[in-house]
Coordinates of C-alpha atoms and ligand atoms in Angstrom, one line a residue:
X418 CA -8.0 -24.3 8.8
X419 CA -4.8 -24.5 11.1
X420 CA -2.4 -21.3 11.3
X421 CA 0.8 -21.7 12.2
X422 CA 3.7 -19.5 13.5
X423 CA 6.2 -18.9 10.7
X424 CA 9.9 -18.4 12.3
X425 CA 13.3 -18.6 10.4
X426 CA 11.6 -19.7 7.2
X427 CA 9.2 -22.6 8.8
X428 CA 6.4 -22.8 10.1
X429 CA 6.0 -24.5 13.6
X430 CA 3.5 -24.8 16.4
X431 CA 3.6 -22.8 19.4
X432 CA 6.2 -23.9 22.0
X433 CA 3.6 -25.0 24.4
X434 CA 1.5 -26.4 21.7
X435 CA -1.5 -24.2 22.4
X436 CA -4.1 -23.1 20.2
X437 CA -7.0 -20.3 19.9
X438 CA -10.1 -20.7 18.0
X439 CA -11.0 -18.0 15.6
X440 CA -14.5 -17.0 15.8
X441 CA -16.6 -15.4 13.0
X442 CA -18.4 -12.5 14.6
X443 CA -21.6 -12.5 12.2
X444 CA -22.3 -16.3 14.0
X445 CA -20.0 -16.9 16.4
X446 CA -18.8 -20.2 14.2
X447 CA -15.1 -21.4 14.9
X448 CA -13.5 -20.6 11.3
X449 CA -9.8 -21.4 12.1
X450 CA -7.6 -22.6 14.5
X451 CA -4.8 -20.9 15.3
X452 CA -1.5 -21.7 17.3
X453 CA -1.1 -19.3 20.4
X454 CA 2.5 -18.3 20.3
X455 CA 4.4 -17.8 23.8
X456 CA 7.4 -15.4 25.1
X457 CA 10.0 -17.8 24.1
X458 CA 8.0 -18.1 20.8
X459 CA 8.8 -15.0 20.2
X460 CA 12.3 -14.4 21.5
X461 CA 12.8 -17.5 18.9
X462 CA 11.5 -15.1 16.1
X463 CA 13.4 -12.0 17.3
X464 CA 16.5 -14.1 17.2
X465 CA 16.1 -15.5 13.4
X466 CA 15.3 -11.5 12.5
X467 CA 18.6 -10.6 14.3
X468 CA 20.5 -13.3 12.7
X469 CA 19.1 -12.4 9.1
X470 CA 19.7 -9.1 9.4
X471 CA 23.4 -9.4 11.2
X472 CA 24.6 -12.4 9.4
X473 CA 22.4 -12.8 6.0
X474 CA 22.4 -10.5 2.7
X475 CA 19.2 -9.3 2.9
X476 CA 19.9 -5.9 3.8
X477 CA 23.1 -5.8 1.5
X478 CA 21.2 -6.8 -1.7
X479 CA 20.3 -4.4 -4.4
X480 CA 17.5 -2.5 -3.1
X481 CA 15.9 -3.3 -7.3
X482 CA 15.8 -7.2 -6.0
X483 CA 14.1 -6.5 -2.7
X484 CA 12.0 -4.5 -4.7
X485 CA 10.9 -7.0 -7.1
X486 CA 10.8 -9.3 -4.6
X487 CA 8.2 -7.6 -3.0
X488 CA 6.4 -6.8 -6.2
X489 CA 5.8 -10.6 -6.4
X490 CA 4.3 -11.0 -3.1
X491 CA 1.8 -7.9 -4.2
X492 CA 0.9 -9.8 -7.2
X493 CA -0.1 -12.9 -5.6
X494 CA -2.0 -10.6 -3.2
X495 CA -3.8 -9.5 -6.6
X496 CA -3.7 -13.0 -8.0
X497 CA -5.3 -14.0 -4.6
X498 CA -7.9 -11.2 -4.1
X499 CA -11.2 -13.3 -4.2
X500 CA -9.7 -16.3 -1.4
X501 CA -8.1 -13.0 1.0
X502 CA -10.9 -10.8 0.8
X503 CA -13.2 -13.9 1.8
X504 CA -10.8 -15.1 4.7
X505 CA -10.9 -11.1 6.0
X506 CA -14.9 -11.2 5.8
X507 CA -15.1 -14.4 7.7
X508 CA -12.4 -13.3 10.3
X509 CA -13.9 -9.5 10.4
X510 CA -17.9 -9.8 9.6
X511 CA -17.0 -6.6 7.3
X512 CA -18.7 -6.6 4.2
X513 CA -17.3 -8.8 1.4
X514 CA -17.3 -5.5 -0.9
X515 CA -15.2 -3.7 1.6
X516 CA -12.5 -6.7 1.9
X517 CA -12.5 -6.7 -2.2
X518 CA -12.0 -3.2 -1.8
X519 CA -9.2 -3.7 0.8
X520 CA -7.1 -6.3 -0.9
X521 CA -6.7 -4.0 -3.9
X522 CA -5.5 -1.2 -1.8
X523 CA -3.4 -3.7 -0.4
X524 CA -1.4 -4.8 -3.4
X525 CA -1.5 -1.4 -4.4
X526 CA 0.9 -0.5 -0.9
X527 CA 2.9 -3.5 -1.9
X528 CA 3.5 -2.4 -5.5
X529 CA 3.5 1.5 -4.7
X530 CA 6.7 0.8 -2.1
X531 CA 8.5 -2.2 -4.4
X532 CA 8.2 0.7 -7.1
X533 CA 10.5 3.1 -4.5
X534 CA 12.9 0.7 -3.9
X535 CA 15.9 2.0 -5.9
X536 CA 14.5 5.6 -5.9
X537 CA 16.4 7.4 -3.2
X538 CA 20.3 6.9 -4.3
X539 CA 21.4 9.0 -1.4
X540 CA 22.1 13.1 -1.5
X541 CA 25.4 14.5 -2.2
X542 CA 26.2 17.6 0.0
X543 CA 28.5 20.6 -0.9
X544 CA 31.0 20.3 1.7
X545 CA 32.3 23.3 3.1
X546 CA 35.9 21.7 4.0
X547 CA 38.3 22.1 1.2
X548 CA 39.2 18.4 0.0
X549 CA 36.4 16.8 1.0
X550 CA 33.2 14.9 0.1
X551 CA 30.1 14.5 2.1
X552 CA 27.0 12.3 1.3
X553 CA 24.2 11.0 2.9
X554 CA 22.7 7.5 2.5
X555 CA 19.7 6.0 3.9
X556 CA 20.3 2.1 5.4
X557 CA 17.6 0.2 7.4
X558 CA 17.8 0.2 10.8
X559 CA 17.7 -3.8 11.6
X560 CA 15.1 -6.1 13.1
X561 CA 11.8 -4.3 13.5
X562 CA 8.5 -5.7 15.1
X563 CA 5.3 -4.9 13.9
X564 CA 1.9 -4.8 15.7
X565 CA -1.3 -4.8 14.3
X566 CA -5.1 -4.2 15.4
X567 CA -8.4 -6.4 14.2
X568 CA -10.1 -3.6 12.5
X569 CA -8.1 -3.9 8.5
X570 CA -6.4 -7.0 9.7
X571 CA -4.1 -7.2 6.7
X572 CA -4.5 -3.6 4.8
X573 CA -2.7 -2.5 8.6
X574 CA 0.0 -4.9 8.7
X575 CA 0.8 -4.2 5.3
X576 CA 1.6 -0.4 5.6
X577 CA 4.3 -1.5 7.5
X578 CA 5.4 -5.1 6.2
X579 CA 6.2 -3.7 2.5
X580 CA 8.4 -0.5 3.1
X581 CA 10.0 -2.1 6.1
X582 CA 11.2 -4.9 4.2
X583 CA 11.8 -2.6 0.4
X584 CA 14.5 -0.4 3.4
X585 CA 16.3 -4.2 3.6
X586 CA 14.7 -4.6 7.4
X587 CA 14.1 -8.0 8.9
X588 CA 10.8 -7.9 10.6
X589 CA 8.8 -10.2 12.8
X590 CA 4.8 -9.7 12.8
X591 CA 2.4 -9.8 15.6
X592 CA -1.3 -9.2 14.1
X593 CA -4.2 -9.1 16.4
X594 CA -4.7 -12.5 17.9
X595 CA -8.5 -12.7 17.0
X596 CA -7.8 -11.9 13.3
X597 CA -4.8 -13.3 12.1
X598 CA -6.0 -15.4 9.4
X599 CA -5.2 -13.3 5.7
X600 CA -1.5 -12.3 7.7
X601 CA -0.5 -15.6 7.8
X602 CA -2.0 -16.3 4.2
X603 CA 0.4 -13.5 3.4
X604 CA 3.4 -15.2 5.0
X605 CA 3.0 -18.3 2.8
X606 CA 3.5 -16.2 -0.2
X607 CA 6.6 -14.5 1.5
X608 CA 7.8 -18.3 1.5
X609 CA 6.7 -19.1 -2.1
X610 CA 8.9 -16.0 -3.3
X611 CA 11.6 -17.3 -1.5
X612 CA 12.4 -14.7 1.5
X613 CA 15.7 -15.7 3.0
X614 CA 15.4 -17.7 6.6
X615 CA 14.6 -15.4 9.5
X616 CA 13.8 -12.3 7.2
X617 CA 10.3 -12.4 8.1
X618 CA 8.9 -13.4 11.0
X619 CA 4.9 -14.3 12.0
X620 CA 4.2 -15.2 16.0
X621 CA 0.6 -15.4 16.3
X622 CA -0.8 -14.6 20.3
X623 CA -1.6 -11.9 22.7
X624 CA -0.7 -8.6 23.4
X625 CA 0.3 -9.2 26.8
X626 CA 2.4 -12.6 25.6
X627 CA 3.6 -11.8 22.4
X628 CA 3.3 -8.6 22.0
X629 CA 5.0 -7.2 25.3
X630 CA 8.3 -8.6 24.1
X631 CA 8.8 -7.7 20.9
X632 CA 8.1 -4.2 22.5
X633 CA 10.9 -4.7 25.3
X634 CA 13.8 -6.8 23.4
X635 CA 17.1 -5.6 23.3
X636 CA 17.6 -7.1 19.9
X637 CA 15.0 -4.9 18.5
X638 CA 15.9 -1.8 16.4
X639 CA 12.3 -0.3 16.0
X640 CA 8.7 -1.3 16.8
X641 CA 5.6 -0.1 14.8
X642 CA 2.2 -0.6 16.4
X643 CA -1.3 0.5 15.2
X644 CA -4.2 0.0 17.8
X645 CA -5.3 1.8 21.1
X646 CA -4.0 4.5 22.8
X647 CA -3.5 3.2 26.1
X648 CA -1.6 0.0 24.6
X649 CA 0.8 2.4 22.7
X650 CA 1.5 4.1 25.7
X651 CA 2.9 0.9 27.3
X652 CA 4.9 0.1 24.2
X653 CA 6.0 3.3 24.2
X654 CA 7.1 2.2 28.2
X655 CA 8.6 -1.0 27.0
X656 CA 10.3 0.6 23.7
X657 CA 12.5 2.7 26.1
X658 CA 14.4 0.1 27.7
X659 CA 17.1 0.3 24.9
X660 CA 15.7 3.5 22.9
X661 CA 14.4 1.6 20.2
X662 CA 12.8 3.8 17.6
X663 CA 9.0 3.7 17.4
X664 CA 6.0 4.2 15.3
X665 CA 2.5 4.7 17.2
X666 CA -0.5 4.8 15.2
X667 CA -3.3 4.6 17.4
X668 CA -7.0 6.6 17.9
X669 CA -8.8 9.0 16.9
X670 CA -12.0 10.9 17.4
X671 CA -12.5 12.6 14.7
X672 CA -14.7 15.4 13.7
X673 CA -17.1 15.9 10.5
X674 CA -17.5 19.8 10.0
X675 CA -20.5 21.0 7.7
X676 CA -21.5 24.1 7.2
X677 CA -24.7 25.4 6.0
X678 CA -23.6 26.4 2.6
X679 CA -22.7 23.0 1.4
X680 CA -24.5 20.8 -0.6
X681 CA -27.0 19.2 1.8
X682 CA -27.7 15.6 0.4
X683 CA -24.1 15.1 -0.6
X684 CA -23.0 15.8 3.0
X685 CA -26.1 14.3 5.1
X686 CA -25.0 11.0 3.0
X687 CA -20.9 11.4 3.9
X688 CA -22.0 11.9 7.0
X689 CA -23.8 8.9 7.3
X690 CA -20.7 6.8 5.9
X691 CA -18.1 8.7 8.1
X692 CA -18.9 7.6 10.8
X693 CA -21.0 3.8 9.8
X694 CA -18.5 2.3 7.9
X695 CA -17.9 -0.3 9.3
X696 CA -20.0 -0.4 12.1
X697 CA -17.3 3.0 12.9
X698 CA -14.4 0.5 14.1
X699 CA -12.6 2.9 11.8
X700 CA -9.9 5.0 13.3
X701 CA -10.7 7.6 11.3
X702 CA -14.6 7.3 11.4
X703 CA -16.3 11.0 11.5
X704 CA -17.8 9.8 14.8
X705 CA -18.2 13.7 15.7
X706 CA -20.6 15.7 13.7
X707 CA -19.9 19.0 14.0
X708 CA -22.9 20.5 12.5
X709 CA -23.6 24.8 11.6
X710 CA -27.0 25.4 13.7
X711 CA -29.1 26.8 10.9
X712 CA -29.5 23.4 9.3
X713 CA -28.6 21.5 12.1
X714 CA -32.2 20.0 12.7
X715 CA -33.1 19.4 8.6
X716 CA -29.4 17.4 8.7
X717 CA -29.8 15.6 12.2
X718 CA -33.6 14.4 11.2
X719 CA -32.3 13.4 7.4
X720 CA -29.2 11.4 9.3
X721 CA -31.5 9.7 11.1
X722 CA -33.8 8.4 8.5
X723 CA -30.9 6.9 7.1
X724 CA -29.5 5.9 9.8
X725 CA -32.6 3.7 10.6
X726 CA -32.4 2.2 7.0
X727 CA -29.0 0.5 7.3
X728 CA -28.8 -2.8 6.8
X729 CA -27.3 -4.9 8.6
X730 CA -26.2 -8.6 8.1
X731 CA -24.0 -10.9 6.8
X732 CA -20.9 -9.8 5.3
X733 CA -21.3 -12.3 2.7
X734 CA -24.9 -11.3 1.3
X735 CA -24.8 -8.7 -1.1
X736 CA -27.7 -6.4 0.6
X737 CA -25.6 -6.1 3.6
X738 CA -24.1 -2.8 4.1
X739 CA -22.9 -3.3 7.9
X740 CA -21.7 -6.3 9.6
X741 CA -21.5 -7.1 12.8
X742 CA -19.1 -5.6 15.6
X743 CA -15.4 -7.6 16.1
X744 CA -17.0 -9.3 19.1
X745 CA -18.7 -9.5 22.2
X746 CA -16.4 -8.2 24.5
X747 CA -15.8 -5.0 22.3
X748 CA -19.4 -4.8 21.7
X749 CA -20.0 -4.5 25.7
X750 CA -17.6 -1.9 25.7
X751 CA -19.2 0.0 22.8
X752 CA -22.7 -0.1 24.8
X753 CA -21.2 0.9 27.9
X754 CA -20.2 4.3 26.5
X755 CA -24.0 4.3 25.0
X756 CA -24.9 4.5 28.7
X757 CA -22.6 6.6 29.6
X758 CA -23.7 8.9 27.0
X759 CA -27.4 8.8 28.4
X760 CA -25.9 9.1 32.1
X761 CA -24.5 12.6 31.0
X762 CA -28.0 13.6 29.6
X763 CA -27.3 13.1 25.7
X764 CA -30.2 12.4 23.5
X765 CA -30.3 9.2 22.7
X766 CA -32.0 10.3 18.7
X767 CA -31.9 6.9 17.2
X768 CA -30.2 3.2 18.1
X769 CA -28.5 2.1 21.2
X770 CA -29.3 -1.4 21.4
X771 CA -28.8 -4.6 19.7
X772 CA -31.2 -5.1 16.8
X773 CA -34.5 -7.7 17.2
X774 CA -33.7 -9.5 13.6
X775 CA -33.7 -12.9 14.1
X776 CA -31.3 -13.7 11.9
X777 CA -28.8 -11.4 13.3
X778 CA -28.9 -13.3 17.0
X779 CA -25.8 -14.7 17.1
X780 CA -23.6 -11.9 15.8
X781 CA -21.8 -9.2 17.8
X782 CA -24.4 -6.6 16.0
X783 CA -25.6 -3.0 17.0
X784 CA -27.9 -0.8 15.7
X785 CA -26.1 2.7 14.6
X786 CA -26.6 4.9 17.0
X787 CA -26.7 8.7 16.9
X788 CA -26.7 10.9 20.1
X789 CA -28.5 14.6 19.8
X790 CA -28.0 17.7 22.5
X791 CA -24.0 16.8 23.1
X792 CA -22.1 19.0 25.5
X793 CA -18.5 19.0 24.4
X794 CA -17.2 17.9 27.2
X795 CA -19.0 14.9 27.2
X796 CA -17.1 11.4 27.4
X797 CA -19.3 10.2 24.8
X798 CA -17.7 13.2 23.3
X799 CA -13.9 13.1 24.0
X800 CA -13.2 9.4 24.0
X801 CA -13.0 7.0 21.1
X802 CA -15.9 4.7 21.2
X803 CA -14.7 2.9 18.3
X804 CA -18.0 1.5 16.9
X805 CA -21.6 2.9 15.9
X806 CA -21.7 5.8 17.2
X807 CA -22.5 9.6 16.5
X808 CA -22.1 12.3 18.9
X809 CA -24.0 15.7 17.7
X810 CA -23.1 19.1 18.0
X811 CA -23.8 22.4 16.6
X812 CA -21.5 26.2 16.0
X813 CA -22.3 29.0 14.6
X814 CA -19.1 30.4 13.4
X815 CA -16.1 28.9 11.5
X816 CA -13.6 30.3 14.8
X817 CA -16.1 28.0 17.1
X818 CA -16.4 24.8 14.9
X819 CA -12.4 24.8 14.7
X820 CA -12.2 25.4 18.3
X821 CA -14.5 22.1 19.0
X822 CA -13.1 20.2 16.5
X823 CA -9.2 20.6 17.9
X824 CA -10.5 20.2 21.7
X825 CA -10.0 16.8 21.7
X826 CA -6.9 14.9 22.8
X827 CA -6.7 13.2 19.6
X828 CA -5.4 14.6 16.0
X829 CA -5.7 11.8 13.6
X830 CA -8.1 13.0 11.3
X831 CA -11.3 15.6 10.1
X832 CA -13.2 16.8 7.2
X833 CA -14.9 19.9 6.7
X834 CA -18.3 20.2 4.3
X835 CA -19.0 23.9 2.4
X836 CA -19.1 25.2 -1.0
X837 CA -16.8 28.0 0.3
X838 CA -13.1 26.8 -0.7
X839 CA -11.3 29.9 0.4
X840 CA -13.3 28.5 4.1
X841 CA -12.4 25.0 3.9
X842 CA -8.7 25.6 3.5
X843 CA -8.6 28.0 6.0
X844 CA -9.9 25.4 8.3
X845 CA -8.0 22.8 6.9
X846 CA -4.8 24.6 7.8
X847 CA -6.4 25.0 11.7
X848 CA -7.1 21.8 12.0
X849 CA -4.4 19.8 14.2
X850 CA -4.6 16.4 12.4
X851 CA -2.9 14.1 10.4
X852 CA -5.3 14.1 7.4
X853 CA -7.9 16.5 6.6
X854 CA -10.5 15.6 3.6
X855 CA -12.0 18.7 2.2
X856 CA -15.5 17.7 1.2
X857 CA -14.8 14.3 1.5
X858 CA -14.5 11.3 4.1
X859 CA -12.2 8.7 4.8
X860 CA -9.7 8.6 1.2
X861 CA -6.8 7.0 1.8
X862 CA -3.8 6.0 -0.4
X863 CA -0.4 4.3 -1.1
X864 CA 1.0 6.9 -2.2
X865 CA -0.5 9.7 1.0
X866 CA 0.9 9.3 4.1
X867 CA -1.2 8.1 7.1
X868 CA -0.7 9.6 10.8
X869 CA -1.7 11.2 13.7
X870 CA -1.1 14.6 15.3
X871 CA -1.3 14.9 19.6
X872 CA -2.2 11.6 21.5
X873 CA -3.0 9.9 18.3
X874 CA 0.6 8.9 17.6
X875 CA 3.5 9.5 15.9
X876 CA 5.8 8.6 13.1
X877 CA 3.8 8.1 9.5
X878 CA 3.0 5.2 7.1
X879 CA 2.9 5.2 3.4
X880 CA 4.1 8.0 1.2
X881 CA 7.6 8.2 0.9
X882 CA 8.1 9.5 4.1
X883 CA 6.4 6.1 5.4
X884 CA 9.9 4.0 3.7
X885 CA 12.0 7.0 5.4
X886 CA 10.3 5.6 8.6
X887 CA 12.2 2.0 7.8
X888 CA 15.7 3.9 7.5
X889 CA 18.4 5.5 9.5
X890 CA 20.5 8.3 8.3
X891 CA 24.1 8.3 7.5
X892 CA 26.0 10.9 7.1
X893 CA 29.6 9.8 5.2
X894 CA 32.5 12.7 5.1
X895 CA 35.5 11.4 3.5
X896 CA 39.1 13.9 3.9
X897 CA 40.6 13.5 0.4
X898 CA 44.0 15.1 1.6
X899 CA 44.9 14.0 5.2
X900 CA 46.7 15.7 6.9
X901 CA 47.8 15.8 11.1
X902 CA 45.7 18.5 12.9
X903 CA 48.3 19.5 15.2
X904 CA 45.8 20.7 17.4
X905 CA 47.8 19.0 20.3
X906 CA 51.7 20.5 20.9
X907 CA 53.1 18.1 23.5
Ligands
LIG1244 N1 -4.1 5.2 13.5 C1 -4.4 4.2 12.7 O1 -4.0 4.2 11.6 C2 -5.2 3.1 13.3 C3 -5.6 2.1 12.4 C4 -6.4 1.0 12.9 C5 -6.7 1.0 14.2 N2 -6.3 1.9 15.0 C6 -6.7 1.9 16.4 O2 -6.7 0.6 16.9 C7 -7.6 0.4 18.0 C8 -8.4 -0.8 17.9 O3 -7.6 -1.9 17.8 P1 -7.4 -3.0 18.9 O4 -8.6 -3.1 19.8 O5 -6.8 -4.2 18.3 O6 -6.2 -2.3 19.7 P2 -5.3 -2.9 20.9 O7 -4.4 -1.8 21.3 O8 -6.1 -3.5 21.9 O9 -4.5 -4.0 20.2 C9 -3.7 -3.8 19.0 C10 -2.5 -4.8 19.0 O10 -1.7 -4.6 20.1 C11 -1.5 -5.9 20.8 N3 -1.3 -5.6 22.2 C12 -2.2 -5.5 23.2 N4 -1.6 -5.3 24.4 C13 -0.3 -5.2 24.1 C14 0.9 -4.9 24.9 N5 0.8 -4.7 26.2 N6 2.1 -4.9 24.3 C15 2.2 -5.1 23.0 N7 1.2 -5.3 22.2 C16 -0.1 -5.4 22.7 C17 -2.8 -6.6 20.5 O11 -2.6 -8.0 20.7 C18 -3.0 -6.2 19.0 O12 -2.2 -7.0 18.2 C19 -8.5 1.7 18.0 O13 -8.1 2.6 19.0 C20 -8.2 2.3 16.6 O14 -8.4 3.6 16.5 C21 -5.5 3.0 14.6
LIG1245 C1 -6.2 3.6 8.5 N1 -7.5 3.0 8.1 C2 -8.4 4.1 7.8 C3 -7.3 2.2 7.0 C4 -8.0 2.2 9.1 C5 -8.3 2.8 10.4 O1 -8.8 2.1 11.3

């Protein structure tokens, strides 16, 4: 399989002709090749996006026909479920189920925002000047880049592909260079629906390459990037050369409350997928167990035998419920912070190293891990590890677990365990995060916005407020009678 940069409606090789090999991380097999895209590649794309949106009709056309338009690209996205979710598992090692799972929330984003298309006709506003009217109007603000991580290569770049394009935006896409295989499958059915030239944009390549100019460029309106903290902090850098709008979406480290009262298998097994899922490359993953200390060694020794059970394998076998980690570099990086944890004088309860399985040689894997005796100020604490891992700790009063949970840099998002409702709300309103699940873990949906509090970003995606994101406001007064001021005499 050869992917291709798609720029002004064709798709073309990188400038310099240079290609990556896409590597499965359950075997380490090349799966794809893909063309490494250049600066000028994408200046190339940023100009076609500014043309399209300057020159073309896109952002003039009924919002009803982007709309539909869209609609169509979601039901191919349905039509093509089975041949995306596979291309995800091979690219990502994630679990075939969970990239069935994806695709469907994935034409459910693209159908949820073609839906709000012609929703929002503006607001009329009761103008306080005699003989005048004032409205507002929504219009897109013009070329926008998008960036995307490796962890839900295509479920991320379409939060922001749909409503930016429903708002009449042109767009050029960067996904993460190691995954970038169901994107550009995507892109082919942006062509088959007929997309005018130059509306939307894929350049395939690095961060550093790629991705550091659509951050910088002039003829950018907005850039929206998901991934790491200290990557959105240089886009954030770059974004300021011409005050481009921007979206940041980046980590978390989130904390799993659970209080004694609560139902004790229901939570010991949320707790379990909170923070697992995945191998916990989740943003969101619950990698901080915040647990009351009258049940905190029952839950901890309960985790653990489950923790031990989890199989791990090939995404494609239907007994596997973990795959492997994205690769080897981020897998070093995962077991550095494992050491770092037992430097600081964690308890290493369970995990911690790569597993002995044969059969599981060649992949990226790593056992789940879960660290006992956590001091909060740990850095296996406070820092995103971004794979297996579960920190421990324990409170003994509602004031106390709130206290730990917000001490973090981060705010993306939390949960909270009890039977107590009148507690969980109350925490739920002290918590300083994005999303808070209430005796529950990881729900997400079209129709909920997505985002983080503090150093975990800003701006939101999905909802309707995740379209408004795609828009600029206008305010339009219009003087019925005019008249001269006469303010000025001479
Ligand atoms: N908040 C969310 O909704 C959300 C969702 C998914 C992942 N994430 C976060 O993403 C991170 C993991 O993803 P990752 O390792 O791919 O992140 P990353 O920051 O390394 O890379 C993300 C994207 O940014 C690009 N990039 C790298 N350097 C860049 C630069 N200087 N300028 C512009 N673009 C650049 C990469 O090529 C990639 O496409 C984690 O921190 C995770 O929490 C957040
Ligand atoms: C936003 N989410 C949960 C789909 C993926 C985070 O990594």
């Amino acid at each position: 399989m050869n992917v291709q940069l798609f720029i002004n409606g064709k798709w073309v090789h990188a400038e310099n002709q240079q290609t990556r090999s896409i590597i499965n991380p359950f075997n380490q097999e090349t799966i794809a090749t893909a063309a490494e895209g250049t600066k000028d590649d994408a200046v190339r794309a940023i100009v076609a996006a500014r043309t399209a949106f300057d020159e073309g009709n896109w952002p003039h056309m009924p919002a009803s026909e982007r709309g539909e338009m869209v609609r169509l690209v979601g039901q191919k996205i349905k039509d093509h479920r089975e041949e995306l979710a596979h291309l995800e598992t091979l690219d990502t090692g994630k679990t075939l189920e969970e990239s069935l799972g994806d695709m469907d929330d994935i034409a459910n984003v693209f159908f949820y925002f073609a839906g709000l298309a012609d929703k929002d006709g503006g607001e009329i506003i009761e103008s306080p000047i005699p003989d005048s009217t004032s409205r507002v109007v929504r219009e897109p603000i013009g070329v926008c880049t998008q960036i995307t991580p490796w962890n839900y290569p295509l479920l991320q770049a379409a939060w922001k592909l749909a409503p930016a394009l429903v708002a009449g935006n042109t767009l050029v896409m960067k996904p993460s260079e190691i995954t970038p295989l169901t994107t550009a499958k995507v892109f082919e059915f942006f062509e088959e629906v007929g997309f005018p030239e130059g509306v939307v944009n894929l350049v395939l390549g690095t961060g550093t390459e790629v991705g550091s100019v659509l951050s910088e460029s002039h003829d950018v309106d907005l850039v929206s990037f998901t991934g790491g903290i200290e990557t959105g902090k240089k886009i954030m850098q770059a974004a300021s050369g011409n005050v481009k709008k921007i979206a940041l979406e980046l980590g978390g480290k989130n904390p799993n409350i659970v209080f004694a009262d609560t139902d004790f298998d229901t939570a010991v097994d949320q707790a379990l997928n909170a923070v697992f899922f995945h191998a916990g490359q989740v943003c969101s993953a619950g990698s901080r167990l915040l647990v009351e200390e009258s049940i905190h060694d029952r839950f901890v020794q309960a985790l653990i035998e489950r923790a031990k059970r989890i199989k791990l394998g090939n995404g494609f076998d239907e007994s596997t419920e973990s795959g492997p980690l994205i690769s080897a570099e981020h897998r070093t990086k995962v077991e550095r912070y494992i050491q770092i944890g037992l430097d600081e004088g964690a308890t290493l309860a369970v995990g911690g190293k790569r597993p002995d399985a044969d059969e599981l040689k060649n992949g990226f894997f790593l056992e789940p891990t879960i660290f006992t005796n956590c001091k909060h100020d740990m850095r296996i604490v406070q820092e995103e590890v971004f794979g297996p891992v579960l920190t421990v700790e324990t409170f003994t009063s509602k004031e106390e677990a709130i206290a730990k949970a917000n001490d973090t840099i981060y705010g993306l998002a939390g949960a909270v365990f009890t039977a107590d409702i009148d507690k969980a709300e109350h925490v739920a309103s002290k918590l300083r995060m994005g999303t808070v699940w209430i005796n529950d873990f990881h729900p997400y949906f079209a129709q909920a916005p997505w985002g983080g509090y503090k150093q975990s970003g800003f701006g939101r995606e999905l909802g309707k407020i995740g379209l408004e994101e795609y828009t600029e406001v206008k305010h339009i007064f219009r003087n019925k009678q005019p008249q001269p001021v006469n303010w000025f005499q001479s």
